[in-house]
Amino acid sequence: MLGEVSRHLAALEDSAGRRLGQPDDPLLLSVRSGARFSMPGMMETVLDIGLNDDSVLGLAKASGNERFALDSYRRLVQMFGSTVMGVDSALFEQAMTFLKETRGVPDDVHLDAGDLAELVETYKNVIRLETGEYFPQSPAEQLRRAILAVFESWNGERARLYRRREHIPDDLGTAVTIQRMVYGNPGPGSGSGVAFTRDPATGQKPALLDRPRRTHAACPRERRVPGSWFAISQERRQSGL
């Protein structure tokens, strides 16, 4: 399997003109499930694979946005720590809450680049204390372990309960989809979402776009009421996006 991943990764790197782990302008990857039937939020996802202590500096320089780069890095450390390394996600949330209270801000959007750099180090220390391991700096190791974690999530309790409810056979298994990252968190003009050709609740037209404003990770996991594509288009025109 790893040989096949390496071949396709090389093709993706060629098309992107970047390399995984490239320190000055890194190619970053998302690792997601690819089950035959949609199971939104039931299986694991790891984003921003390829960031480390060196490449985060390259991303900051290439994007011209240090805060965005550090925010992406802290998301990777948090997701990788909980999804791949088995750290209780509440420990990361506690660290975030403590920092927000210390800075006197209502949410993470108001934390600056220096705050996020501090949070990255706090998260890495949490991982070290809870697992006895360091957060892996090797992008190849990050990718390998993320792939295995997504495969293993097929048999997670959340996924099994969902399949039972939706009458999806347990023996189908899942693929793993590895894609070049697309970001929803560089700033207030960014977003990400899940598009539906029809209303997923009724099967009727028009198309819907479930688009949280905040991040590239929010969509599959958070319960939000989708807005119509038309309404989103109107909003974009009014905001000049």
C-alpha positions as MATLAB code, in Angstrom:
seq = 'MLGEVSRHLAALEDSAGRRLGQPDDPLLLSVRSGARFSMPGMMETVLDIGLNDDSVLGLAKASGNERFALDSYRRLVQMFGSTVMGVDSALFEQAMTFLKETRGVPDDVHLDAGDLAELVETYKNVIRLETGEYFPQSPAEQLRRAILAVFESWNGERARLYRRREHIPDDLGTAVTIQRMVYGNPGPGSGSGVAFTRDPATGQKPALLDRPRRTHAACPRERRVPGSWFAISQERRQSGL';
ca = [
       0.000    0.000    0.000;
       2.749    2.477    0.906;
       4.391    1.971   -2.488;
       1.131    2.890   -4.216;
       0.766    5.944   -1.978;
       4.313    7.027   -2.853;
       3.650    6.787   -6.599;
       0.487    8.832   -6.451;
       2.028   11.334   -4.044;
       4.840   11.925   -6.545;
       2.241   12.674   -9.236;
       0.417   15.061   -6.906;
       3.670   16.818   -6.044;
       4.488   17.222   -9.728;
       1.090   18.745  -10.491;
       1.303   21.090   -7.479;
       4.909   22.102   -8.089;
       5.625   21.512   -4.402;
       6.874   18.668   -2.259;
       5.503   17.228    0.940;
       7.733   18.600    3.676;
       9.271   21.254    1.434;
      10.458   23.839    3.972;
       9.995   27.024    1.955;
       6.538   26.415    0.423;
       5.171   23.036    1.522;
       2.572   20.835   -0.121;
       0.018   20.068    2.585;
      -2.459   17.210    2.467;
      -5.813   16.210    3.853;
      -6.447   12.556    4.661;
     -10.111   11.591    4.634;
     -12.310    8.547    4.375;
     -13.760    7.441    1.057;
     -16.511    4.996    1.976;
     -19.023    3.890   -0.657;
     -21.868    5.437    1.331;
     -21.626    8.888    2.850;
     -21.099    8.759    6.605;
     -20.748   12.457    7.509;
     -18.739   13.054   10.657;
     -18.561    9.374   11.531;
     -15.030    8.629   10.368;
     -11.751   10.356   11.032;
     -10.091   13.138    9.066;
      -6.629   14.629    9.483;
      -5.820   17.950    7.837;
      -2.659   19.965    7.160;
      -0.418   16.900    6.942;
       3.105   18.071    6.112;
       3.466   20.930    8.576;
       6.284   20.844   11.096;
       8.510   23.307   12.934;
      10.324   24.188    9.702;
       7.611   24.123    7.044;
       5.237   26.272    9.117;
       7.760   29.103    8.652;
       7.741   28.499    4.897;
       3.936   28.531    4.803;
       3.897   31.808    6.724;
       6.327   33.388    4.275;
       4.701   31.975    1.130;
       1.192   33.000    2.224;
       2.225   36.299    3.772;
       0.045   35.365    6.731;
       1.873   34.160    9.831;
      -1.298   33.750   11.844;
      -2.865   31.509    9.206;
       0.216   29.302    9.110;
       0.368   28.893   12.886;
      -3.381   28.331   13.113;
      -3.056   25.542   10.546;
      -0.154   24.015   12.467;
      -1.966   24.012   15.797;
      -4.972   22.359   14.079;
      -2.716   19.619   12.747;
      -1.111   18.998   16.134;
      -4.532   18.898   17.782;
      -6.141   16.628   15.166;
      -3.164   14.329   14.906;
      -2.849   14.132   18.677;
      -6.468   13.139   19.237;
      -7.199   11.154   16.069;
      -3.913    9.355   15.499;
      -2.169    9.306   18.873;
      -5.232    8.801   21.058;
      -4.939   11.882   23.266;
      -8.186   12.954   24.935;
      -9.438   15.905   22.862;
     -10.686   17.573   26.046;
      -7.070   18.235   27.051;
      -6.526   20.347   23.946;
      -9.787   22.184   24.522;
      -8.756   22.916   28.106;
      -5.481   24.380   26.914;
      -7.317   26.543   24.380;
      -9.838   27.721   26.992;
      -7.077   28.603   29.437;
      -5.222   30.661   26.835;
      -8.379   32.519   25.795;
      -9.183   33.331   29.409;
      -5.619   34.465   30.028;
      -5.727   36.763   26.995;
      -9.263   37.933   27.767;
     -10.672   37.032   24.332;
     -14.010   35.315   23.559;
     -12.819   32.883   20.897;
      -9.781   31.599   19.033;
     -10.284   34.055   16.162;
      -9.004   36.799   18.476;
      -5.749   34.987   19.304;
      -2.754   36.421   17.460;
       0.195   34.639   15.866;
       2.228   34.720   19.070;
      -0.649   33.158   21.005;
      -1.008   30.375   18.433;
       2.729   29.672   18.474;
       2.479   29.262   22.247;
      -0.546   26.987   21.823;
       1.326   24.764   19.367;
       4.032   24.179   21.953;
       1.443   23.535   24.663;
      -0.301   20.964   22.451;
       2.990   19.236   21.690;
       3.728   19.051   25.409;
       0.273   17.552   26.026;
       1.030   14.844   23.471;
       4.408   14.150   25.023;
       2.976   13.869   28.545;
       0.010   11.702   27.522;
       1.708    9.311   25.103;
       5.427    9.403   25.858;
       5.960   10.275   22.186;
       6.873   13.492   20.437;
       4.600   14.910   17.763;
       6.204   13.556   14.553;
       8.131   16.126   12.553;
       8.488   13.806    9.546;
       5.723   14.543    6.987;
       6.049   10.991    5.624;
       5.435    9.596    9.101;
       2.486   11.936    9.588;
       0.963   10.719    6.325;
       1.515    7.028    7.046;
      -0.035    7.194   10.485;
      -2.948    9.366    9.344;
      -3.824    6.844    6.618;
      -3.846    3.999    9.136;
      -5.988    6.017   11.559;
      -8.626    6.691    8.893;
      -8.748    3.011    7.941;
      -9.095    2.039   11.595;
     -11.915    4.520   12.146;
     -14.154    2.307    9.973;
     -14.470    0.041   13.008;
     -14.839    2.845   15.534;
     -17.932    2.835   17.720;
     -19.329    6.005   16.156;
     -19.078    4.570   12.631;
     -20.477    1.167   13.622;
     -23.519    2.706   15.306;
     -24.163    4.900   12.278;
     -23.956    1.936    9.875;
     -26.336   -0.047   12.037;
     -28.847    2.800   12.026;
     -28.532    3.372    8.273;
     -28.415   -0.352    7.386;
     -24.974   -0.087    5.800;
     -23.069   -3.415    5.722;
     -20.021   -3.614    7.991;
     -17.998   -5.617    5.471;
     -17.829   -2.898    2.791;
     -14.767   -1.227    4.265;
     -13.491    2.177    3.216;
     -10.964    3.809    0.973;
      -8.758    6.668    2.110;
      -8.728    9.862    0.068;
      -5.547   11.945    0.071;
      -5.934   15.436   -1.371;
      -4.072   18.685   -1.606;
      -5.238   21.037    1.133;
      -7.706   23.809    0.362;
      -8.035   26.305    3.175;
     -11.008   27.910    4.848;
      -9.133   29.751    7.577;
      -6.836   32.446    6.101;
      -9.235   35.197    7.169;
     -12.847   36.447    7.360;
     -13.208   36.257    3.573;
     -12.502   32.520    3.590;
     -14.826   29.625    4.138;
     -15.327   25.991    3.363;
     -18.332   23.792    2.965;
     -20.106   20.757    1.627;
     -22.196   21.163   -1.523;
     -25.310   19.091   -2.210;
     -26.965   18.875   -5.621;
     -30.295   18.518   -3.784;
     -31.577   19.059   -0.273;
     -30.151   16.029    1.600;
     -33.188   15.916    3.904;
     -35.906   15.956    1.222;
     -34.213   15.123   -2.077;
     -35.691   18.271   -3.632;
     -33.997   21.085   -5.502;
     -32.368   23.637   -5.249;
     -28.751   22.891   -4.490;
     -27.546   23.609   -0.986;
     -24.192   24.620    0.389;
     -23.481   23.801    4.022;
     -20.766   26.358    4.670;
     -19.470   27.239    8.122;
     -17.553   30.503    8.025;
     -14.726   29.535   10.285;
     -12.507   26.704    9.220;
     -11.703   24.006    6.748;
     -12.385   21.373    9.425;
     -15.797   22.470   10.630;
     -18.096   21.147    7.930;
     -18.435   17.390    8.386;
     -18.448   17.442   12.181;
     -20.614   20.412   13.150;
     -24.388   20.550   12.958;
     -25.371   23.613   10.956;
     -28.390   24.564    8.924;
     -27.380   24.750    5.267;
     -28.081   27.869    3.293;
     -29.225   27.734   -0.306;
     -26.637   28.221   -3.034;
     -28.636   31.210   -4.234;
     -28.535   32.823   -0.803;
     -24.799   32.212   -0.510;
     -24.261   33.693   -3.981;
     -26.195   36.797   -2.981;
     -24.113   37.082    0.166;
     -20.890   36.818   -1.839;
     -21.980   39.549   -4.243;
     -22.972   41.859   -1.393;
     -19.676   41.326    0.412;
     -17.632   41.746   -2.751;
     -16.181   38.210   -2.567;
];
